Coordinates of C-alpha atoms in Angstrom, one line a residue:
M22 CA -0.1 -0.5 -0.1
S23 CA 1.6 3.0 -1.1
I24 CA 0.8 6.4 0.5
Q25 CA -1.4 7.3 -2.7
Q26 CA -3.3 4.4 -1.9
V27 CA -4.2 5.2 2.1
R28 CA -7.8 6.2 2.3
E29 CA -8.7 9.7 0.6
H30 CA -11.6 11.3 2.8
D31 CA -14.7 12.6 0.7
P32 CA -14.2 16.4 1.6
W33 CA -16.3 17.9 3.8
P34 CA -16.3 22.3 3.2
A35 CA -18.6 23.0 5.9
R36 CA -16.2 21.5 8.5
A37 CA -13.5 24.4 7.9
A38 CA -16.5 26.9 9.3
M39 CA -17.4 24.2 12.1
L40 CA -13.4 24.6 13.9
A41 CA -12.8 28.3 13.1
G42 CA -16.4 28.8 14.7
A43 CA -15.8 26.2 17.9
G44 CA -12.3 27.7 18.7
A45 CA -13.5 30.9 19.0
L46 CA -16.4 29.6 21.2
F47 CA -13.3 27.4 22.8
G48 CA -10.7 30.4 22.7
L49 CA -13.3 32.7 24.2
A50 CA -14.0 29.7 27.3
I51 CA -10.3 29.4 27.7
S52 CA -9.7 33.4 28.5
Q53 CA -12.8 33.5 30.6
L54 CA -11.3 30.3 32.8
F55 CA -7.4 32.0 32.7
D56 CA -8.9 35.5 33.3
E57 CA -5.6 37.3 35.0
F58 CA -7.2 39.8 36.4
R59 CA -9.3 37.6 39.2
P60 CA -6.6 36.3 40.9
E61 CA -8.6 33.2 42.2
A62 CA -9.2 32.0 38.9
T63 CA -5.2 30.7 38.4
A64 CA -5.7 29.3 41.7
N65 CA -8.9 27.3 41.2
I66 CA -7.7 23.9 40.5
W67 CA -11.4 23.6 38.6
R68 CA -10.7 26.2 36.5
G69 CA -7.5 25.0 35.3
T70 CA -8.5 21.4 34.7
A71 CA -11.6 22.1 33.2
A72 CA -9.4 25.0 30.5
V73 CA -7.3 22.1 29.7
F74 CA -10.3 20.0 28.4
L75 CA -11.6 22.4 26.1
L76 CA -8.0 22.9 24.7
T77 CA -7.2 19.3 24.6
G78 CA -10.5 18.1 23.0
G79 CA -10.7 20.9 20.4
I80 CA -6.9 20.8 19.5
V81 CA -7.2 16.9 18.8
A82 CA -10.7 17.3 17.5
A83 CA -9.3 19.3 14.3
F84 CA -7.0 16.8 13.7
T85 CA -8.9 14.0 13.9
L86 CA -12.7 15.0 12.6
E87 CA -13.9 13.6 9.6
R88 CA -17.1 12.6 8.5
L89 CA -16.4 9.2 7.7
R90 CA -17.8 7.8 11.9
W91 CA -17.8 11.9 13.5
T92 CA -19.6 10.3 16.2
W93 CA -15.7 8.1 17.1
S94 CA -13.6 11.5 16.2
L95 CA -15.7 13.5 19.1
A96 CA -15.5 10.5 21.8
F97 CA -12.1 10.0 20.8
A98 CA -11.3 14.2 21.3
A99 CA -13.5 14.2 24.4
A100 CA -11.2 11.5 26.3
A101 CA -7.9 12.7 25.2
G102 CA -9.4 16.0 27.5
L103 CA -10.5 14.3 29.6
V104 CA -7.0 12.4 29.9
L105 CA -4.9 15.6 30.1
A106 CA -7.8 17.1 32.4
F107 CA -7.5 14.5 35.2
V108 CA -3.3 14.3 35.1
F109 CA -3.7 18.4 35.6
Y110 CA -6.1 18.1 38.2
W111 CA -4.2 15.3 40.0
N112 CA -1.5 17.2 39.8
G113 CA -2.1 20.3 41.1
G114 CA -1.4 22.4 37.4
P115 CA 2.0 24.1 37.0
N116 CA 1.8 26.3 40.2
G117 CA 1.9 23.4 42.0
W118 CA 4.0 20.6 40.3
E119 CA 6.6 19.1 42.2
G120 CA 10.1 18.4 40.8
S121 CA 9.6 16.7 37.6
E122 CA 5.8 16.3 38.3
G123 CA 5.4 17.6 34.6
W124 CA 6.7 14.4 33.1
R125 CA 3.4 13.0 33.6
F126 CA 1.5 16.6 32.1
V127 CA 5.1 15.2 29.2
S128 CA 3.9 11.8 29.3
A129 CA -0.2 12.8 28.3
A130 CA 1.0 14.0 25.6
L131 CA 3.1 11.6 24.3
T132 CA 0.4 9.0 24.8
L133 CA -2.1 11.3 22.2
V134 CA 0.3 12.4 19.7
I135 CA 1.3 8.3 19.7
A136 CA -2.6 7.7 20.0
A137 CA -4.0 10.0 17.5
P138 CA -2.5 7.9 14.0
L139 CA -3.5 4.6 15.9
F140 CA -7.4 6.0 16.4
Q141 CA -7.9 7.5 12.8
T142 CA -6.1 4.3 11.5
I143 CA -8.8 2.4 13.2
R144 CA -11.2 4.6 12.3
D145 CA -11.0 4.3 8.6
E146 CA -10.4 0.4 8.7
G147 CA -14.1 0.5 11.2
E148 CA -12.1 -2.3 12.6
A149 CA -9.4 -2.6 15.1
R150 CA -6.1 -3.0 12.5
L151 CA -3.1 -1.2 11.9
P152 CA -1.7 -1.4 8.9
Y153 CA 1.3 0.7 8.7
P154 CA 0.7 2.5 5.7
S155 CA -1.8 3.9 7.3
V156 CA -0.5 4.8 10.6
H157 CA 2.6 6.1 9.0
V158 CA 0.7 8.3 6.9
H159 CA -1.3 9.7 9.8
A160 CA 1.1 9.6 11.8
W161 CA 3.4 12.2 9.3
T162 CA -0.2 14.0 7.6
N163 CA -0.4 15.1 11.4
I164 CA 3.0 16.5 11.6
V165 CA 2.6 18.7 8.8
L166 CA -0.9 19.4 9.9
W167 CA 0.6 21.1 13.3
V168 CA 3.4 22.7 11.6
L169 CA 1.8 24.5 9.3
A170 CA -1.6 25.6 11.3
C171 CA 0.9 27.1 13.9
G172 CA 2.6 28.8 10.5
F173 CA -0.3 30.2 9.7
S174 CA -2.4 31.0 13.2
L175 CA 0.9 33.0 13.7
L176 CA 1.2 35.2 10.1
V177 CA -3.1 35.8 11.3
F178 CA -1.7 37.8 14.6
L179 CA 0.7 39.4 12.6
M180 CA -1.7 40.2 10.4
M181 CA -3.8 41.4 12.3
W182 CA -1.1 43.2 14.2
L183 CA 0.0 44.9 10.8
V184 CA -3.9 46.0 10.3
A185 CA -4.0 47.5 14.0
A186 CA -0.9 49.7 12.9
L187 CA -2.7 50.2 10.2
F188 CA -5.7 51.5 11.4
D189 CA -4.0 53.7 14.2
L190 CA -2.1 55.9 11.8
I191 CA -5.3 57.6 11.2
G192 CA -6.0 57.7 14.7
I193 CA -8.4 54.2 14.6
D194 CA -7.4 52.3 17.4
F195 CA -9.8 50.3 17.8
V196 CA -8.1 47.1 16.4
K197 CA -5.1 47.6 18.6
Y198 CA -7.7 47.7 21.4
L199 CA -8.5 44.4 20.8
M200 CA -5.4 42.6 20.1
R201 CA -4.2 44.1 23.9
Q202 CA -7.8 41.9 25.5
D203 CA -7.2 38.6 25.9
W204 CA -9.9 37.1 25.2
F205 CA -9.9 38.2 21.5
M206 CA -6.4 36.9 21.5
W207 CA -7.6 33.1 22.6
M208 CA -10.8 33.8 20.2
L209 CA -8.8 34.7 17.0
A210 CA -5.6 31.9 17.6
G211 CA -8.7 29.0 18.3
S212 CA -10.5 30.2 15.1
A213 CA -7.2 30.3 12.7
F214 CA -6.3 27.3 14.1
G215 CA -9.2 25.8 13.5
G216 CA -10.2 27.0 10.2
V217 CA -7.1 26.5 8.8
M218 CA -7.0 22.5 10.0
G219 CA -10.3 22.3 8.4
L220 CA -9.0 24.1 5.1
L221 CA -5.9 21.6 5.1
R222 CA -8.0 18.1 5.9
D223 CA -10.3 18.7 2.6
R224 CA -6.8 19.1 1.2
D225 CA -5.2 15.1 1.5
Q226 CA -3.0 15.3 -1.9
V227 CA -1.5 18.7 -0.6
L228 CA -0.5 16.9 2.7
F229 CA 0.6 13.8 1.4
V230 CA 2.9 15.9 -1.1
V231 CA 4.3 18.2 1.2
Q232 CA 5.1 15.1 3.4
R233 CA 7.0 13.1 1.2
V234 CA 8.9 16.5 0.5
A235 CA 10.1 16.9 4.7
M236 CA 10.7 12.8 4.8
T237 CA 12.8 14.0 1.9
I238 CA 14.2 16.7 3.5
L239 CA 15.1 15.0 6.6
A240 CA 16.0 11.8 4.8
V241 CA 18.9 14.0 3.5
L242 CA 20.4 14.1 7.2
A243 CA 20.8 10.9 7.7
P244 CA 24.2 10.2 6.1
I245 CA 25.8 13.3 8.0
L246 CA 24.1 11.8 11.7
A247 CA 25.0 8.4 10.4
A248 CA 28.3 9.3 10.1
S249 CA 28.7 11.2 13.4
L250 CA 27.1 8.2 15.5
L251 CA 29.0 5.5 13.7
I252 CA 32.6 8.1 14.5
F253 CA 31.3 8.8 18.3
L254 CA 31.3 5.2 18.9
F255 CA 34.6 4.0 17.4
S256 CA 35.6 7.1 19.2
L257 CA 34.8 5.6 22.8
L258 CA 37.2 2.8 21.7
F259 CA 39.8 4.7 22.5
K260 CA 38.7 7.4 25.3
G261 CA 36.3 5.1 27.3
L262 CA 33.6 6.2 28.6
S263 CA 35.4 8.2 31.5
P264 CA 34.2 12.0 29.8
L265 CA 30.8 10.5 30.1
W266 CA 30.7 10.1 33.3
E267 CA 31.7 13.4 34.5
T268 CA 29.2 15.2 32.1
Q269 CA 25.7 16.0 33.7
S270 CA 24.3 15.6 30.7
A271 CA 25.0 12.5 28.3
T272 CA 22.0 10.4 29.1
S273 CA 19.2 13.3 27.7
I274 CA 21.7 13.8 24.7
L275 CA 22.4 10.2 23.8
L276 CA 18.0 9.6 23.7
T277 CA 18.3 12.8 21.9
C278 CA 20.6 10.7 19.4
V279 CA 18.4 7.8 19.5
A280 CA 15.5 9.0 18.7
G281 CA 17.2 11.5 16.1
A282 CA 18.0 8.3 15.1
I283 CA 15.0 6.7 14.3
I284 CA 13.5 9.2 12.5
L285 CA 15.8 9.5 10.5
A286 CA 16.1 5.8 9.6
N287 CA 12.1 5.8 9.0
A288 CA 12.3 8.9 6.9
V289 CA 15.1 6.8 4.0
I290 CA 12.5 3.4 4.4
G291 CA 9.5 5.2 4.1
N292 CA 6.3 3.5 4.7
V293 CA 6.4 0.9 1.8
P294 CA 9.7 -0.6 -0.2
E295 CA 8.3 1.2 -3.1
E296 CA 9.4 4.9 -1.6
E297 CA 12.4 3.7 0.4
S298 CA 15.5 5.8 -1.3
K299 CA 17.0 4.1 -4.1
A300 CA 20.5 5.9 -3.5
K301 CA 23.0 3.5 -2.1
I302 CA 24.2 6.3 0.5
M303 CA 20.6 6.0 2.2
R304 CA 19.9 3.1 2.6
W305 CA 23.5 2.2 4.3
S306 CA 23.1 5.3 6.1
A307 CA 19.4 4.2 7.4
A308 CA 21.0 0.5 8.3
A309 CA 23.8 2.1 10.7
L310 CA 20.7 4.5 12.3
A311 CA 19.1 1.5 12.8
G312 CA 22.6 -0.4 13.6
V313 CA 23.7 2.4 16.9
I314 CA 20.8 2.6 18.5
L315 CA 20.9 -0.4 20.6
P316 CA 24.8 0.6 21.4
L317 CA 23.9 4.4 22.0
A318 CA 20.3 3.3 24.6
V319 CA 23.5 1.0 26.1
I320 CA 25.6 3.4 27.3
A321 CA 22.3 5.9 28.4
A322 CA 21.2 2.9 31.0
V323 CA 25.2 1.9 32.4
S324 CA 25.0 6.6 32.9
T325 CA 21.6 6.4 34.4
G326 CA 22.4 3.4 36.2
K327 CA 25.5 4.6 37.7
R328 CA 24.1 7.4 38.9
I329 CA 21.1 5.9 40.9
A330 CA 24.2 3.2 42.4
Q331 CA 25.6 6.3 43.3
Y332 CA 22.9 8.3 44.7
G333 CA 19.4 6.4 44.8
F334 CA 16.3 7.2 43.1
T335 CA 15.1 10.5 42.6
P336 CA 11.9 10.8 40.5
S337 CA 13.9 12.5 37.9
R338 CA 16.4 9.8 37.7
L339 CA 13.6 7.3 37.3
W340 CA 12.3 9.5 34.1
A341 CA 15.5 9.2 33.1
L342 CA 15.2 5.1 33.6
T343 CA 11.8 5.1 32.0
F344 CA 13.1 7.3 28.2
V345 CA 16.4 4.4 29.1
T346 CA 14.3 1.5 28.9
A347 CA 11.8 3.1 26.1
A348 CA 15.3 3.2 23.7
T349 CA 17.0 -0.1 24.6
I350 CA 13.1 -1.7 23.7
C351 CA 13.3 0.1 20.2
G352 CA 17.1 -0.7 20.2
V353 CA 16.8 -4.2 20.1
A354 CA 13.3 -4.4 17.9
Y355 CA 15.5 -2.9 15.3
A356 CA 18.5 -4.5 15.8
V357 CA 16.6 -8.1 15.7
S358 CA 15.3 -6.3 12.1
L359 CA 18.6 -6.0 10.6
I360 CA 19.8 -9.6 11.9
R361 CA 17.2 -11.4 10.2
G362 CA 16.5 -9.2 7.7
R363 CA 19.6 -8.0 6.6
G364 CA 19.3 -6.4 3.0
R365 CA 15.5 -6.2 3.5
W366 CA 15.7 -5.4 7.1
A367 CA 13.0 -2.7 6.5
D368 CA 10.5 -4.9 5.7
G369 CA 10.6 -6.4 9.5
V370 CA 11.7 -2.9 11.5
R371 CA 7.7 -1.3 9.6
P372 CA 5.5 -3.3 11.3
T373 CA 7.6 -3.4 14.3
N374 CA 6.7 0.3 14.4
V375 CA 3.4 -0.1 15.1
R376 CA 4.0 -2.5 17.8
L377 CA 6.0 -0.3 19.5
A378 CA 3.8 2.8 19.6
V379 CA 1.5 0.3 20.7
I380 CA 3.8 -0.2 23.8
I381 CA 5.1 2.9 24.3
C382 CA 1.7 4.4 24.2
G383 CA 0.3 2.2 26.8
I384 CA 3.7 3.0 28.9
A385 CA 3.0 6.7 28.2
F386 CA -0.5 6.3 29.7
L387 CA 0.3 4.4 32.3
L388 CA 3.1 6.9 34.0
A389 CA 0.4 9.5 33.1
T390 CA -1.7 7.9 35.6
P391 CA -1.3 8.2 39.5
I392 CA -1.2 4.5 39.0
V393 CA 2.8 5.2 39.0
S394 CA 4.4 7.6 41.6
F395 CA 8.1 7.6 41.7
G396 CA 7.8 10.3 44.0
A397 CA 6.5 7.7 46.7
I398 CA 9.7 4.7 45.0
S399 CA 12.1 7.8 45.5
T400 CA 11.0 9.0 48.7
R401 CA 11.3 4.6 50.5
D402 CA 14.6 4.4 48.9
Q403 CA 16.3 8.1 49.9
V404 CA 14.7 7.1 53.4
A405 CA 16.2 3.9 53.8
R406 CA 19.5 5.4 52.7
L407 CA 18.8 8.1 55.5
E408 CA 18.4 5.6 57.9
S409 CA 20.2 3.4 57.2
G410 CA 23.2 5.5 57.9
Q411 CA 24.5 5.4 53.8
I412 CA 24.4 8.9 53.7
A413 CA 24.7 11.9 56.8
P414 CA 21.7 13.9 57.7
E415 CA 24.3 17.4 56.9
K416 CA 24.6 15.5 53.6
F417 CA 21.3 14.7 52.6
D418 CA 19.2 16.5 50.1
W419 CA 16.4 17.6 52.3
T420 CA 15.5 20.4 49.6
A421 CA 14.8 17.9 47.1
L422 CA 12.7 15.4 49.4
R423 CA 10.8 18.8 49.9
F424 CA 10.0 20.1 46.8
D425 CA 10.5 16.9 44.1
F426 CA 9.4 13.6 45.4
G427 CA 5.8 15.1 45.9
P428 CA 2.9 14.6 48.2
S429 CA 5.2 11.7 49.7
G430 CA 8.1 13.4 50.9
I431 CA 6.5 15.7 52.6
R432 CA 4.6 12.8 54.5
A433 CA 8.4 11.3 55.2
L434 CA 10.0 14.9 56.3
K435 CA 6.5 15.3 58.9
R436 CA 7.7 11.6 60.3
L437 CA 11.2 12.2 60.4
Q438 CA 10.3 15.5 62.5
K439 CA 8.4 13.3 64.5
E440 CA 10.2 9.9 64.8
G441 CA 14.1 10.6 63.2
T442 CA 16.4 8.3 65.0
T443 CA 18.5 11.3 65.8
A444 CA 17.9 14.5 66.6
S445 CA 20.2 16.2 63.5
I446 CA 17.3 14.3 61.1
R447 CA 14.6 15.9 62.9
K448 CA 16.2 19.2 62.8
E449 CA 16.7 19.2 59.4
A450 CA 13.7 17.6 58.8
A451 CA 11.8 20.1 60.4
E452 CA 13.6 23.3 58.7
A453 CA 13.0 21.2 55.5
L454 CA 9.4 21.3 56.4
A455 CA 9.3 24.9 57.2
A456 CA 11.0 26.2 53.7
T457 CA 8.4 27.2 51.0
D458 CA 10.4 27.6 48.1
R459 CA 13.8 25.5 47.5
Y460 CA 15.5 28.8 48.1
S461 CA 14.7 28.8 51.1
G462 CA 17.8 27.0 52.7
D463 CA 20.2 29.2 50.4
A464 CA 19.9 31.5 54.2
P465 CA 19.8 29.3 57.3
A466 CA 20.8 32.4 59.6
V467 CA 17.7 34.2 58.4
R468 CA 15.5 31.0 59.8
V469 CA 17.4 31.2 62.9
E470 CA 16.8 35.2 63.0
Q471 CA 13.0 34.9 62.2
K472 CA 10.5 35.7 64.5
A473 CA 8.5 32.8 64.4
V474 CA 4.4 32.5 63.0
E475 CA 3.4 31.3 66.3
S476 CA 4.2 34.2 68.0
Y477 CA 2.3 36.7 65.6
A478 CA -0.9 38.7 66.7
V479 CA -3.6 37.1 65.6
H480 CA -6.6 40.0 65.2
P481 CA -9.2 40.3 65.4
R482 CA -9.0 38.0 68.4
Q483 CA -6.1 35.7 68.9
T484 CA -7.1 32.2 67.8
P485 CA -4.7 29.4 66.2
L486 CA -4.1 29.6 62.5
P487 CA -4.5 26.9 60.4
E488 CA -1.3 24.8 59.8
N489 CA -0.7 25.4 55.6
L490 CA -1.0 29.7 56.8
N491 CA 1.1 29.1 59.3
A492 CA 4.0 28.0 56.7
A493 CA 2.8 30.5 53.4
I494 CA 3.6 33.1 56.2
A495 CA 6.9 31.5 57.6
G496 CA 8.1 31.5 53.6
A497 CA 6.8 34.8 52.3
F498 CA 7.0 37.1 55.1
Y499 CA 9.8 37.8 57.0
C500 CA 9.4 39.0 60.6
P501 CA 12.3 40.6 62.8
A502 CA 12.5 38.9 66.2
G503 CA 12.7 42.5 67.6
N504 CA 9.7 43.4 65.6
R505 CA 5.7 43.9 66.2
C506 CA 4.6 41.6 63.6
Y507 CA 1.1 40.4 63.0
V508 CA -2.0 38.4 61.3
Y509 CA -5.2 39.6 60.2
Y510 CA -7.5 36.6 60.1
E511 CA -11.2 35.8 60.7
G512 CA -11.8 32.1 59.6
G513 CA -12.4 33.3 55.8
D514 CA -10.4 32.5 52.8
I515 CA -8.3 36.1 53.5
A516 CA -5.7 36.8 55.5
L517 CA -2.9 39.7 55.9
A518 CA 0.2 39.7 57.2
I519 CA 2.1 42.9 59.0
S520 CA 5.2 43.9 60.1
Q521 CA 6.7 48.2 60.6
Y522 CA 9.7 47.1 59.9
D523 CA 9.1 50.3 57.3
C524 CA 9.0 52.4 60.2
P525 CA 12.7 54.5 60.1
P526 CA 13.8 54.2 64.2
A527 CA 12.7 57.5 66.1
K528 CA 15.4 59.9 66.7
A529 CA 15.1 62.2 70.0
D530 CA 14.6 65.2 68.2
T531 CA 11.4 63.5 65.8
P532 CA 8.3 64.6 66.7
P533 CA 5.9 61.5 67.3
D534 CA 3.4 62.6 64.8
A535 CA 5.8 62.8 62.3
P536 CA 5.4 61.0 59.1
G537 CA 7.4 58.7 57.1
C538 CA 6.3 55.7 58.3
Q539 CA 4.4 52.2 56.2
P540 CA 3.7 49.0 57.5
D541 CA 4.6 46.4 55.2
V542 CA 1.5 44.6 54.3
M543 CA 1.4 40.7 52.2
T544 CA -2.3 39.5 51.2
F545 CA -2.8 35.3 51.6
L546 CA -5.4 33.7 49.6
R547 CA -6.8 30.3 50.3
S548 CA -7.9 28.1 47.3
G549 CA -8.5 24.2 48.2
G550 CA -6.5 23.5 51.6
D551 CA -3.3 25.9 50.0
W552 CA -2.7 29.5 50.9
T553 CA -1.0 31.2 48.0
R554 CA 0.8 35.1 48.6
L555 CA -1.0 37.6 46.2
D556 CA 2.4 39.5 45.2
S557 CA 0.1 41.1 42.8
L558 CA -1.6 42.7 45.4
Y559 CA 0.5 44.8 47.4
E560 CA 2.2 47.8 46.2
E561 CA 3.8 50.7 47.9
T562 CA 1.3 53.4 48.6
R563 CA 1.8 57.2 48.9
Y564 CA 1.1 58.0 52.1
K565 CA 3.6 57.6 54.8
M566 CA 1.6 57.7 58.1
P567 CA 2.9 59.4 61.5
K568 CA 4.7 56.1 63.3
D569 CA 2.6 56.5 66.7
V570 CA -0.7 55.8 64.4
V571 CA 0.2 52.9 62.9
E572 CA 1.0 51.7 65.4
K573 CA -1.7 52.7 67.3
A574 CA -3.7 51.3 64.5
V575 CA -2.2 47.6 63.4
R576 CA -2.2 47.1 67.9
G577 CA -5.1 47.8 67.9
G578 CA -6.9 45.7 65.3
N579 CA -7.8 48.5 63.4
V580 CA -7.0 47.2 60.2
E581 CA -9.7 45.8 57.1
V582 CA -10.5 45.1 53.9
R583 CA -12.6 46.9 52.4
A584 CA -14.4 47.5 48.8
V585 CA -13.2 50.2 47.4
Q586 CA -14.2 52.4 44.0
R587 CA -11.2 54.1 42.2
R588 CA -11.1 56.4 39.3
Q589 CA -9.4 56.1 36.3
V590 CA -8.5 58.5 33.3
F591 CA -10.3 56.9 29.6
V592 CA -9.4 57.9 26.3
G593 CA -11.3 56.6 23.9
G594 CA -13.4 54.6 25.8
A595 CA -9.8 52.9 26.3
P596 CA -8.2 52.4 30.3
V597 CA -4.9 55.1 30.7
G598 CA -2.5 54.7 32.9
R599 CA -3.2 53.7 36.6
A600 CA -6.9 53.9 38.7
F601 CA -6.7 56.9 41.7
E602 CA -8.6 57.6 44.1

């Protein structure tokens, strides 16, 4: 089956308009869910989850929607949106990702990238069959579509900015105003992306031609990469592997070379024997690339294994081990095809690619779910090393346990704080728990001198603060031991922390009502169970109050959050400058 024999879908003229309209509506909805002018919007995980569902489902629908079995395509798009939304929700959104948890989102995205051409093939066949030519064509066509759609969307934005500048020359700034609105930009992006996807999907032959051109261009690079990798492996016979162990990036570079070798080798062999390059240098280059995959993967595995043996498991090392395992599986499969097929090795690799895609898709989906927790595995390993004495408490990476290992790391720290086998372990665990970012431990002297949050005066009445609020204030709010610090909390979702360190020291000849004192106020907002400092709400006031007035108001609890009305200059309906009273 050649590329021309792959099923061509009947034109669907209405699809472009449908996708453009749906893209605009989805963009408007996403802009409201991610409204940056409402601080609670980004803190609310449900908003982010809904936005990820709409964004993912919309993009997948644009790629897969065909008149043939269109209900299948919509169901697949909805399922794709649910998968990424679930991963987003489970990990708490980007602001809540700890260490390498973002790789879960990458795994979910990889699952969809691989699953899309598999689904498209099954939909076209009407049954669970995966002929390689169809899978290959859909995979490469999706890549071409993505590049063209993103390029077209960029051109639309550039054209709109040009139009805005054109009308601005004659004093009409309405278009320029629209281009500064998030909701309009999201709608424009959605409609442009959806519209061009619909137009391109009705031109299968054009996409096939572009795909062949892209594969031909990539195939030209095969001899260069093949020669480079062969020389590299030959050089290792004389240089040894020691230089690799001295670097921090050996595994990532080797895995990137493996990915490049797989892509370029498949660009040369095509999806059927008729499309395989006839030039001998190309065919030998593809065979060489297929042959070096396994040695490169083995070297990467040794590199990762040495670091794990020396320093134990961490989430990032487990992710590296996963990628190395996948690369090794591919290397073995390609090596077997080379040995068995020899001159016709490509005939064995093509169906093998489908099986590898299904395996990797399944692994990626598994890793995107909470079923496998690299944080929990790493926590057990690292804590065991600590408690067995393999590593001293002062050399233990407490910051990684606090910020890279997820909830399991925090639970382990709480246990070590109470049940640690030595006083040093209990002390280090307590300090790690008190840190609110990974850089807090860089200044231990500040932590020693800082006043404990528990000693702050709480207004309007002295009540215990929630544990999470204590931790948030301790990490974001600095209160010198000699200062008066206060917390204003009435049991809702807003808390204020106030210090008077901005008040200049009084001199003997300074009258008590002299102006020049400004309290330092920080606002904390609760969303779910977490408290977040709202930096965007704080700005230095231009009013400097007398010191005695500030002290009397703060000590007496005369602090409140009010709804205020302010004025702002508007020119031609557009706001200018900052609001003022």
